[in-house]
Coordinates of C-alpha atoms in Angstrom, one line a residue:
M1 CA 49.1 -99.2 47.1
N2 CA 51.2 -96.4 47.5
T3 CA 54.3 -97.2 50.4
D4 CA 55.2 -93.6 50.3
L5 CA 52.0 -92.4 50.8
A6 CA 51.5 -95.0 53.1
L7 CA 53.9 -94.4 55.2
G8 CA 53.3 -89.8 54.8
S9 CA 49.6 -91.0 56.4
R10 CA 50.5 -93.2 59.0
A11 CA 52.9 -90.5 60.2
A12 CA 50.7 -87.9 59.9
V13 CA 48.3 -89.9 62.0
V14 CA 51.0 -90.5 64.4
L15 CA 52.6 -86.0 64.7
A16 CA 48.7 -84.9 64.7
A17 CA 47.7 -87.4 68.1
V18 CA 50.9 -86.0 69.8
L19 CA 50.3 -82.8 68.6
A20 CA 46.6 -82.6 70.6
V21 CA 47.4 -84.2 72.9
V22 CA 50.5 -81.9 74.0
A23 CA 48.5 -79.0 73.4
T24 CA 45.4 -80.8 74.6
V25 CA 47.0 -80.9 78.1
A26 CA 48.5 -77.7 77.9
L27 CA 46.0 -75.5 78.2
D28 CA 44.4 -77.3 81.0
R29 CA 47.5 -76.6 82.9
L30 CA 46.9 -72.9 82.1
A31 CA 43.1 -73.0 83.4
D32 CA 43.4 -75.6 86.8
A33 CA 47.4 -73.7 87.8
D34 CA 45.8 -73.1 90.9
R35 CA 44.6 -76.2 91.2
G36 CA 45.8 -79.4 91.6
S37 CA 44.9 -82.0 88.5
P38 CA 41.9 -84.1 90.2
V39 CA 42.2 -87.5 88.1
R40 CA 45.8 -87.4 91.1
H41 CA 43.9 -87.3 93.5
R42 CA 42.3 -90.2 92.4
L43 CA 44.4 -92.3 90.3
I44 CA 48.0 -92.7 90.8
L45 CA 50.4 -91.0 89.1
G46 CA 46.5 -89.9 87.4
V47 CA 47.5 -93.8 85.1
P48 CA 45.1 -96.2 85.5
W49 CA 46.5 -99.0 86.3
G50 CA 43.9 -101.2 86.8
T51 CA 42.3 -101.1 83.1
L52 CA 45.9 -100.8 81.4
T53 CA 46.6 -104.4 84.2
V54 CA 43.0 -105.7 83.2
A55 CA 43.1 -105.1 78.9
A56 CA 47.0 -106.6 79.1
L57 CA 45.9 -110.3 80.7
V58 CA 42.7 -110.8 77.9
L59 CA 45.7 -110.0 74.9
A60 CA 47.2 -112.1 77.2
V61 CA 45.0 -115.1 76.8
Y62 CA 44.0 -114.3 72.8
L63 CA 47.8 -114.7 72.3
F64 CA 48.7 -118.1 74.1
V65 CA 45.8 -119.4 75.3
Q66 CA 43.8 -119.6 72.2
G67 CA 46.6 -119.0 70.2
G68 CA 46.4 -116.2 68.6
W69 CA 50.7 -115.2 68.7
G70 CA 50.5 -117.9 65.7
H71 CA 48.0 -117.5 64.7
W72 CA 46.6 -114.1 64.4
Y73 CA 43.4 -114.2 62.2
N74 CA 42.6 -117.2 63.6
P75 CA 42.6 -117.7 66.8
V76 CA 41.3 -121.8 68.7
V77 CA 37.9 -120.1 69.7
I78 CA 35.3 -123.6 69.6
P79 CA 37.0 -124.6 73.0
F80 CA 36.8 -121.9 74.6
R81 CA 32.5 -120.8 74.5
A82 CA 31.0 -120.9 77.6
W83 CA 29.1 -124.3 75.9
S84 CA 28.5 -126.2 79.9
Y85 CA 28.9 -126.1 83.2
L86 CA 30.6 -130.3 82.1
A87 CA 32.9 -128.1 80.8
P88 CA 34.6 -125.8 83.1
V89 CA 37.6 -124.5 80.8
G90 CA 35.1 -122.7 78.4
V91 CA 33.0 -121.3 81.1
A92 CA 35.9 -120.0 83.0
V93 CA 37.5 -118.9 79.6
S94 CA 34.6 -117.6 77.2
G95 CA 34.8 -114.2 79.2
F96 CA 38.1 -113.8 77.8
A97 CA 38.7 -115.5 74.9
H98 CA 37.6 -113.8 71.4
A99 CA 36.7 -115.2 67.8
G100 CA 39.3 -113.5 65.8
P101 CA 40.7 -110.5 66.3
G102 CA 38.1 -107.2 65.1
H103 CA 36.8 -108.9 68.2
L104 CA 39.9 -108.7 70.6
L105 CA 40.5 -105.5 69.2
G106 CA 36.7 -104.0 69.9
N107 CA 36.7 -105.2 73.2
L108 CA 39.5 -103.7 74.2
L109 CA 39.0 -100.6 72.8
G110 CA 36.0 -100.0 74.3
T111 CA 38.1 -101.5 77.7
L112 CA 40.5 -98.4 77.1
A113 CA 37.9 -95.9 77.2
V114 CA 34.9 -96.9 79.9
A115 CA 36.9 -99.0 82.6
P116 CA 39.2 -96.1 83.3
L117 CA 35.7 -93.9 85.2
V118 CA 35.1 -96.8 86.5
E119 CA 38.2 -96.8 88.3
Y120 CA 38.5 -93.4 88.8
A121 CA 34.8 -93.2 91.1
V122 CA 36.1 -96.4 92.3
G123 CA 39.9 -95.1 93.2
H124 CA 43.3 -95.7 94.1
F125 CA 43.0 -94.2 97.3
P126 CA 40.3 -95.0 99.8
R127 CA 36.9 -92.3 101.0
R128 CA 36.6 -94.0 104.0
R129 CA 36.0 -90.9 107.2
G130 CA 39.2 -91.9 108.4
S131 CA 40.9 -93.8 106.4
S132 CA 44.3 -93.8 105.3
S133 CA 46.6 -94.9 101.5
F134 CA 49.1 -98.0 103.2
G135 CA 46.7 -98.3 107.2
S136 CA 46.3 -102.0 105.9
L137 CA 46.3 -103.8 102.5
R138 CA 43.0 -103.2 101.5
D139 CA 43.6 -99.8 100.9
T140 CA 47.3 -99.9 99.8
P141 CA 47.0 -97.2 96.5
Y142 CA 49.1 -100.4 94.3
V143 CA 47.0 -103.4 95.9
R144 CA 43.5 -101.3 94.6
A145 CA 44.7 -101.1 91.5
F146 CA 47.2 -104.0 90.5
L147 CA 45.2 -106.0 92.4
L148 CA 42.1 -105.7 93.5
F149 CA 40.2 -103.6 90.8
P150 CA 42.0 -106.3 88.1
A151 CA 40.1 -109.0 90.5
M152 CA 37.0 -107.5 91.0
T153 CA 36.7 -107.9 86.6
V154 CA 37.9 -111.2 86.8
A155 CA 35.3 -112.2 88.8
V156 CA 32.2 -110.7 86.5
G157 CA 33.7 -112.3 83.9
L158 CA 33.5 -115.5 85.5
V159 CA 30.0 -115.2 86.0
S160 CA 29.5 -113.5 82.6
G161 CA 30.8 -117.1 81.2
A162 CA 28.5 -118.7 83.6
F163 CA 25.3 -117.4 83.4
A164 CA 25.4 -115.7 80.0
L165 CA 22.7 -117.7 77.7
G166 CA 24.7 -119.8 74.8
P167 CA 28.3 -120.0 73.9
V168 CA 28.9 -116.7 74.3
I169 CA 32.7 -115.6 73.2
G170 CA 34.1 -112.6 74.5
F171 CA 35.0 -109.5 76.9
S172 CA 32.0 -107.6 76.3
G173 CA 29.9 -108.7 79.3
V174 CA 32.1 -106.5 81.1
V175 CA 32.8 -104.2 79.1
F176 CA 28.8 -104.0 79.8
A177 CA 29.9 -104.5 82.8
F178 CA 31.9 -101.6 83.0
V179 CA 29.6 -99.4 80.6
G180 CA 26.3 -99.7 83.8
A181 CA 28.7 -98.1 86.5
A182 CA 30.1 -95.8 85.0
L183 CA 26.5 -94.8 84.4
V184 CA 25.4 -94.9 87.8
Y185 CA 29.1 -92.1 88.4
Y186 CA 29.0 -89.9 85.0
P187 CA 25.9 -91.1 82.4
L188 CA 26.8 -88.1 80.5
G189 CA 30.4 -89.0 80.7
T190 CA 29.7 -93.0 79.8
V191 CA 28.3 -91.6 76.0
V192 CA 31.9 -89.2 75.8
A193 CA 33.8 -92.7 76.6
L194 CA 31.8 -94.9 74.2
S195 CA 32.0 -91.9 71.3
A196 CA 35.9 -92.0 72.4
S197 CA 35.9 -96.1 71.2
G198 CA 34.3 -94.7 68.1
L199 CA 37.8 -92.6 67.8
L200 CA 40.3 -95.0 69.6
S201 CA 38.8 -98.2 66.6
T202 CA 39.4 -95.4 63.5
T203 CA 43.0 -94.0 64.8
Y204 CA 44.4 -97.7 65.2
R205 CA 42.7 -98.7 61.1
A206 CA 44.3 -95.2 59.9
L207 CA 47.2 -97.0 61.4
S208 CA 46.9 -100.1 60.1
S209 CA 45.4 -99.1 56.6
P210 CA 46.6 -95.3 55.9
V211 CA 44.2 -95.8 52.2
V212 CA 42.7 -98.4 51.1
E213 CA 41.2 -99.2 48.4
A214 CA 38.2 -100.6 47.2
S215 CA 35.4 -101.8 44.6
G216 CA 32.0 -103.6 44.5
R217 CA 32.4 -107.7 45.5
S218 CA 30.0 -109.8 46.2
A219 CA 29.9 -111.1 50.0
Y220 CA 27.6 -113.9 52.4
I221 CA 26.2 -111.3 55.1
T222 CA 24.3 -112.2 57.5
P223 CA 21.8 -109.4 60.4
W224 CA 23.9 -108.3 62.0
W225 CA 22.0 -108.2 65.2
A226 CA 22.0 -112.1 64.9
D227 CA 26.1 -111.3 66.6
I228 CA 25.6 -109.5 69.0
A229 CA 25.5 -111.9 72.3
I230 CA 22.5 -109.2 74.0
Q231 CA 21.2 -112.1 76.8
G232 CA 25.2 -111.8 77.9
H233 CA 25.2 -107.8 76.9
A234 CA 22.6 -106.5 79.1
L235 CA 23.7 -109.9 82.2
G236 CA 26.8 -107.6 82.1
L237 CA 25.2 -103.6 81.5
L238 CA 23.0 -105.2 84.8
V239 CA 25.7 -106.1 87.1
G240 CA 27.3 -103.0 87.0
V241 CA 23.6 -101.1 87.8
L242 CA 23.9 -103.0 90.8
A243 CA 28.0 -102.5 91.3
A244 CA 27.7 -99.0 91.2
A245 CA 24.7 -98.2 93.1
W246 CA 25.8 -100.5 96.2
L247 CA 28.9 -98.7 95.7
A248 CA 27.3 -94.8 95.9
A249 CA 24.5 -96.1 99.3
A250 CA 28.0 -97.8 100.7
R251 CA 30.4 -94.8 100.6
G252 CA 27.6 -92.1 100.3
D253 CA 28.8 -90.4 97.8
D254 CA 26.7 -88.1 95.3
L255 CA 24.6 -89.5 92.6
P256 CA 24.4 -87.2 88.9
R257 CA 20.6 -86.0 88.8
P258 CA 17.4 -88.9 88.1
R259 CA 17.1 -87.0 84.2
R260 CA 20.4 -86.8 84.0
L261 CA 21.3 -91.0 84.6
A262 CA 17.6 -91.8 83.1
L263 CA 18.8 -89.4 79.8
G264 CA 22.6 -91.7 80.2
A265 CA 21.1 -95.4 80.0
L266 CA 18.5 -94.0 77.3
L267 CA 21.2 -92.8 75.1
V268 CA 23.7 -95.5 75.4
G269 CA 21.0 -98.0 75.3
V270 CA 20.4 -97.3 72.1
E271 CA 23.4 -97.2 70.7
Q272 CA 24.7 -100.3 72.1
S273 CA 21.7 -101.7 70.7
L274 CA 20.8 -103.4 73.5
W275 CA 17.1 -103.3 72.2
A276 CA 18.7 -105.6 69.7
V277 CA 16.2 -108.4 70.7
Y278 CA 15.7 -111.7 68.6
W279 CA 15.5 -115.5 68.0
Y280 CA 16.8 -117.9 66.0
R281 CA 14.3 -119.9 64.1
G282 CA 16.3 -122.5 62.5
G283 CA 18.6 -123.0 59.1
E284 CA 19.8 -119.1 58.6
T285 CA 17.1 -117.6 59.6
Y286 CA 16.5 -114.6 62.9
V287 CA 14.0 -112.6 63.5
L288 CA 14.3 -109.0 65.2
F289 CA 11.5 -108.0 68.4
R290 CA 13.1 -103.7 67.2
G291 CA 9.9 -102.7 69.6
I292 CA 9.4 -104.8 72.3
G293 CA 13.6 -104.1 72.8
L294 CA 13.0 -100.7 72.8
A295 CA 10.6 -100.3 74.8
A296 CA 12.8 -102.6 77.3
V297 CA 15.0 -99.9 77.9
A298 CA 13.2 -96.8 78.1
L299 CA 11.9 -98.5 80.8
A300 CA 15.4 -99.6 82.4
A301 CA 16.2 -96.3 81.8
V302 CA 13.3 -94.7 84.5
L303 CA 14.7 -98.0 86.8
V304 CA 18.1 -96.5 86.4
A305 CA 17.1 -93.0 86.8
A306 CA 15.0 -94.1 90.6
L307 CA 18.4 -94.4 91.9
A308 CA 18.9 -91.5 92.9
V309 CA 15.8 -90.2 94.0
D310 CA 16.8 -91.1 97.9
R311 CA 20.4 -93.1 97.9
N312 CA 21.0 -92.1 101.2
A313 CA 18.1 -93.6 102.1
P314 CA 19.0 -96.2 104.8
S315 CA 19.2 -99.8 103.8
A316 CA 16.2 -102.7 105.4
D317 CA 16.6 -105.2 107.3
T318 CA 13.5 -106.8 107.1
V319 CA 10.8 -107.7 103.5
R320 CA 8.8 -106.5 105.9
E321 CA 10.1 -103.5 106.5
T322 CA 11.5 -102.7 102.9
L323 CA 8.0 -103.3 101.4
R324 CA 6.2 -100.8 104.6
D325 CA 9.0 -97.8 104.1
L326 CA 8.9 -98.9 99.8
T327 CA 11.7 -96.3 98.6
P328 CA 12.6 -95.6 94.0
R329 CA 15.8 -96.4 95.0
R330 CA 14.4 -99.7 96.6
G331 CA 11.9 -100.8 94.6
S332 CA 14.2 -99.8 91.2
V333 CA 17.1 -101.9 93.2
A334 CA 14.6 -104.9 93.8
V335 CA 12.8 -105.2 89.9
L336 CA 16.8 -105.1 88.7
L337 CA 17.6 -108.0 90.8
V338 CA 14.9 -109.5 89.6
V339 CA 15.5 -108.4 85.9
L340 CA 18.7 -110.5 86.7
A341 CA 17.4 -113.2 87.8
A342 CA 15.6 -113.9 85.1
L343 CA 18.5 -112.7 82.3
S344 CA 20.6 -115.6 84.5
G345 CA 18.1 -118.1 85.5
P346 CA 17.5 -119.5 82.1
A347 CA 21.8 -120.2 81.4
V348 CA 21.8 -122.0 84.4
A349 CA 18.8 -124.5 82.7
V350 CA 21.1 -124.7 79.5
N351 CA 24.4 -125.2 80.8
L352 CA 23.3 -128.1 83.4
V353 CA 21.4 -130.5 80.9
A354 CA 24.2 -132.0 77.9
V355 CA 23.2 -131.6 74.4
A356 CA 22.2 -133.8 71.9
D357 CA 24.5 -137.6 71.8
E358 CA 23.0 -138.4 68.7
P359 CA 25.2 -140.4 66.0
L360 CA 24.8 -138.1 63.4
P361 CA 24.9 -138.9 60.0
G362 CA 27.2 -139.8 57.2
D363 CA 30.7 -140.6 58.0
P364 CA 32.3 -138.0 61.1
I365 CA 35.0 -137.2 61.1
E366 CA 37.1 -137.4 64.7
V367 CA 39.8 -135.7 66.8
R368 CA 40.5 -135.8 70.2
G369 CA 36.7 -136.5 71.3
Y370 CA 34.8 -134.5 68.4
D371 CA 33.3 -135.0 65.5
V372 CA 33.3 -133.3 62.6
T373 CA 30.9 -133.7 59.5
Y374 CA 28.0 -131.8 56.9
A375 CA 24.8 -132.5 56.8
E376 CA 21.2 -130.7 56.3
N377 CA 18.0 -130.1 57.8
V378 CA 19.4 -131.9 60.8
E379 CA 17.3 -131.1 64.8
N380 CA 19.6 -128.1 66.5
G381 CA 21.4 -129.8 69.3
M382 CA 22.1 -126.8 71.0
V383 CA 19.2 -125.1 70.5
S384 CA 16.8 -127.7 71.1
V385 CA 18.3 -128.9 74.1
I386 CA 15.7 -128.0 75.8
D387 CA 11.2 -128.1 74.1
V388 CA 10.3 -124.7 75.1
E389 CA 7.3 -122.7 73.5
A390 CA 6.6 -119.1 73.4
F391 CA 5.1 -116.2 71.0
G392 CA 4.9 -118.4 67.9
E393 CA 9.1 -119.2 68.6
T394 CA 9.7 -123.1 68.9
T395 CA 12.8 -124.0 70.4
G396 CA 12.5 -127.3 67.9
V397 CA 14.7 -126.3 65.1
T398 CA 16.8 -127.4 62.1
T399 CA 20.1 -126.3 60.8
S400 CA 22.5 -127.1 57.7
G401 CA 25.8 -126.3 56.9
V402 CA 29.2 -128.2 59.0
V403 CA 28.3 -129.5 62.4
V404 CA 30.9 -130.0 65.0
R405 CA 30.3 -132.1 68.6
N406 CA 31.5 -133.3 71.6
P407 CA 29.2 -134.2 73.8
G408 CA 32.1 -134.7 76.9
R409 CA 32.4 -131.3 76.4
G410 CA 29.2 -129.9 75.9
V411 CA 30.0 -129.0 72.0
W412 CA 26.5 -129.1 69.4
T413 CA 27.8 -126.3 67.0
T414 CA 26.7 -124.8 63.1
A415 CA 30.6 -123.9 63.0
V416 CA 29.5 -124.0 59.2
S417 CA 26.8 -122.4 57.8
K418 CA 25.5 -124.0 54.5
G419 CA 24.3 -120.3 53.2
R420 CA 28.6 -119.0 54.2
L421 CA 30.4 -122.2 52.6
A422 CA 27.7 -122.5 49.6
F423 CA 29.0 -118.6 49.5
A424 CA 33.1 -119.7 49.8
G425 CA 33.0 -122.6 48.2
R426 CA 36.0 -123.8 51.0
Q427 CA 36.1 -123.3 54.6
R428 CA 38.2 -124.1 57.4
V429 CA 37.1 -124.8 61.0
V430 CA 40.0 -124.6 64.0
L431 CA 39.3 -127.8 66.4
G432 CA 41.2 -127.4 69.3
G433 CA 42.5 -126.8 72.9
V434 CA 44.9 -125.7 76.3
G435 CA 48.1 -127.3 74.1
W436 CA 47.4 -128.2 71.5
R437 CA 45.8 -126.3 67.8
E438 CA 44.3 -128.5 64.2
E439 CA 42.8 -128.0 61.1
I440 CA 39.9 -128.8 59.3
T441 CA 38.9 -128.0 55.1
V442 CA 35.9 -128.2 54.7
T443 CA 34.7 -127.8 50.2
R444 CA 32.0 -127.1 48.5
R445 CA 32.4 -128.2 44.9
G446 CA 28.7 -127.6 42.1
W447 CA 27.0 -127.5 38.9
T448 CA 24.0 -125.3 38.5
T449 CA 22.1 -126.4 36.1
A450 CA 19.7 -124.9 33.3
G451 CA 16.4 -124.2 34.6
G452 CA 17.3 -126.7 37.6
D453 CA 14.9 -127.3 40.3
G454 CA 18.3 -125.7 42.5
P455 CA 21.6 -127.4 41.9
A456 CA 23.7 -130.4 42.3
Y457 CA 27.3 -130.6 45.2
R458 CA 29.7 -132.8 47.0
V459 CA 30.8 -131.9 50.8
T460 CA 34.3 -133.3 51.6
L461 CA 36.0 -132.7 54.5
T462 CA 39.9 -132.6 54.4
H463 CA 42.7 -133.7 57.6
D464 CA 45.9 -134.6 58.1
D465 CA 46.1 -134.9 54.3
E466 CA 43.1 -136.8 53.6
T467 CA 39.8 -136.4 52.5
T468 CA 36.2 -137.8 53.2
L469 CA 33.3 -137.3 51.2
A470 CA 30.2 -136.0 54.0
F471 CA 27.5 -135.0 51.8
R472 CA 26.1 -136.1 47.7
S473 CA 23.1 -133.2 47.1
N474 CA 20.6 -134.8 44.6
A475 CA 20.6 -134.8 41.8
S476 CA 19.7 -131.7 39.7
T477 CA 18.2 -131.9 36.5
A478 CA 18.5 -129.7 33.7
E479 CA 15.0 -127.5 32.2
P480 CA 16.0 -127.5 28.4
Q481 CA 15.5 -131.2 26.9
I482 CA 17.9 -131.8 23.6
A483 CA 16.3 -134.6 21.6
G484 CA 13.6 -135.4 23.8
R485 CA 16.0 -136.5 26.3
N486 CA 16.4 -135.1 30.0
V487 CA 19.9 -133.9 31.7
S488 CA 21.1 -134.8 35.0
V489 CA 23.9 -133.6 36.7
V490 CA 24.1 -136.5 39.4
P491 CA 26.9 -136.5 42.4
T492 CA 29.1 -139.3 43.3
E493 CA 31.2 -140.6 45.1
S494 CA 34.4 -139.7 43.2
G495 CA 33.2 -135.9 41.4
F496 CA 30.1 -136.3 39.0
E497 CA 28.3 -137.6 36.3
L498 CA 26.3 -136.3 33.6
L499 CA 23.0 -139.0 33.6
V500 CA 20.9 -138.5 30.4
R501 CA 17.5 -140.0 29.8
G502 CA 15.0 -140.8 27.1
G503 CA 14.2 -143.1 24.2
N504 CA 12.8 -145.6 26.2
E505 CA 17.1 -145.6 27.5
S506 CA 19.1 -144.4 30.8
A507 CA 23.1 -144.0 30.5
R508 CA 25.7 -142.2 32.7
T509 CA 29.1 -140.7 31.3
S510 CA 31.4 -138.3 33.1
L511 CA 31.6 -135.0 33.7
P512 CA 33.9 -133.9 31.0
G513 CA 36.8 -131.6 31.8
E514 CA 38.2 -128.9 30.2
N515 CA 37.8 -128.5 25.7
E516 CA 37.2 -132.3 26.3
T517 CA 34.0 -134.1 24.7
T518 CA 31.9 -137.5 26.6
T519 CA 29.1 -139.0 25.1
A520 CA 26.1 -141.1 26.1
N521 CA 22.2 -142.2 24.3
G522 CA 23.2 -139.9 21.4
L523 CA 24.0 -136.6 23.1
T524 CA 27.4 -135.4 22.8
F525 CA 28.9 -133.4 26.0
V526 CA 31.4 -130.5 25.4
R527 CA 33.0 -128.2 28.3
D528 CA 34.6 -125.2 27.5
G529 CA 35.3 -122.8 30.6
R530 CA 33.3 -122.7 33.9
A531 CA 29.7 -124.3 31.2
V532 CA 28.8 -128.0 29.9
F533 CA 26.8 -128.2 26.5
A534 CA 24.8 -130.9 25.1
L535 CA 25.2 -131.7 21.0
A536 CA 22.6 -133.5 19.3
G537 CA 22.4 -134.3 14.8
E538 CA 25.1 -133.9 12.2
V539 CA 26.2 -131.8 10.6
T540 CA 24.8 -132.0 7.4
G541 CA 24.6 -129.8 3.9
N542 CA 27.3 -128.2 1.8
A543 CA 29.2 -125.8 3.8
S544 CA 30.8 -124.2 0.9
A545 CA 27.6 -123.6 -0.8
G546 CA 25.7 -122.4 2.4
N547 CA 23.2 -124.9 3.8
A548 CA 25.1 -126.6 6.5
T549 CA 23.0 -127.5 9.7
A550 CA 24.7 -127.8 13.1
P551 CA 23.7 -129.4 15.3
T552 CA 22.1 -128.5 18.1
R553 CA 24.6 -126.7 20.8
V554 CA 22.4 -126.3 24.4
R555 CA 24.1 -125.8 27.9
V556 CA 23.4 -127.1 30.7
A557 CA 24.8 -127.1 33.4
T558 CA 27.8 -124.3 34.8
R559 CA 30.0 -125.1 37.3
E560 CA 29.2 -123.0 40.8
R561 CA 31.4 -120.0 41.0
Y562 CA 32.6 -118.9 45.4
G563 CA 33.0 -115.8 46.6
G564 CA 36.6 -114.6 45.8
E565 CA 37.3 -116.3 42.0
N566 CA 37.6 -114.7 39.3
G567 CA 36.6 -116.8 35.8

């Protein structure tokens, strides 16, 4: 990449941003010359200090708890997921930890875009009649900005870790709580703020990679919606909506008209993919219930709109009074609370159950309570821990890949799927905790036979410079017969061998190295680059007379090519 062009592009982005901000602020002041800034009436110096404090806290967790300071692109992740109540550290930290820099930056930018709306609605200055700034500790602006707002955010993060279904990780549950709260007060402003998050993301990429050169390449891609913690996002959104509805009722705040709330909720729900309801079928197969998801988003938009119909109605003191004087707002709150309970209940049940502790196949590597191995078609010890069948789906599913287990922490996960390892050839699994980190390198090497029924491969695990064979596949037989013989590639403890069967005889020989030959059962094998060829017969005739006959030459196997390899 041209260095001068990159520097010039970065300078252009910064200059354009500065000019745009300065010009916009100047024009805004000219338009409102006779009025004070409404932002300064709500926030100290017009700055969302609480949002900035929260963003700094999330970044600190990534840098110093997960080890991102020294391993920016490969932090410690596994122990900081919300595996189970048996591992309270994971539950407590999961709402603030992240799986990588892209995950972290996406949530930070979402926070910076949406959280200021919530902080503005709450305000640094008290709004209750008769209250005054510094009249009490709770009404002190600096306490509200730097302590109360971050404390409420941390509380939501803890809730998202404790009640999210599955081993989730990330601040997105809190971000969606910000979205839900902002939606109640500023529905269309929330839509604009989420668009601003995209602007911030594009600006960051323009600064970090101002010029990009790209070409076609192979990639291993799972469905994008299969990486979304949809239950955690919905949980956060509901918490935010209900919290904002309570605040509005307590303070008597005016809310937007129902149609604006419905439109904003529908746009946010669709744009943020809250319709992406899916299930894991085992292996690497997922099913998306798009129709059901979209219908749920539409109904949720109606429930949010109902919050503004009778927001000034007095609160019901009893269930009987609630039923007698049922209003749209009370009905909406009741339904949302039921949905919240329905989303949270299964998570409590799952988090109270220990993961499967049956012995793992093979010879697992043990690292400070973690067992790591490679296995295929084994029961998923996390999903299958509670046996449930509904709508044609079941939790009794199998998995294949690199399995990491720690029963004491409630950890059971396929850290690297079989398909991803087959594509990449080599992957790293990072284990660790607060103050420690260990890496295990997983390597797959294999051969594909010509017309065979699948590759023959070996998987090894390397830790502390010691390599262990974790898995050997079945042998793979090439389709063509050479001189009446069948040739198979057989994975062994130390490498690969060729098995030649035919003529009432079978024999083995090592797989030849580059430009080497080996023989077995009347066949000669030669390695040419990535391919192994079988030779049968001898040279006959006279080459000078032009009637020489060369031996039969047939390709029997080709070494697997992995992502990123050029040859």
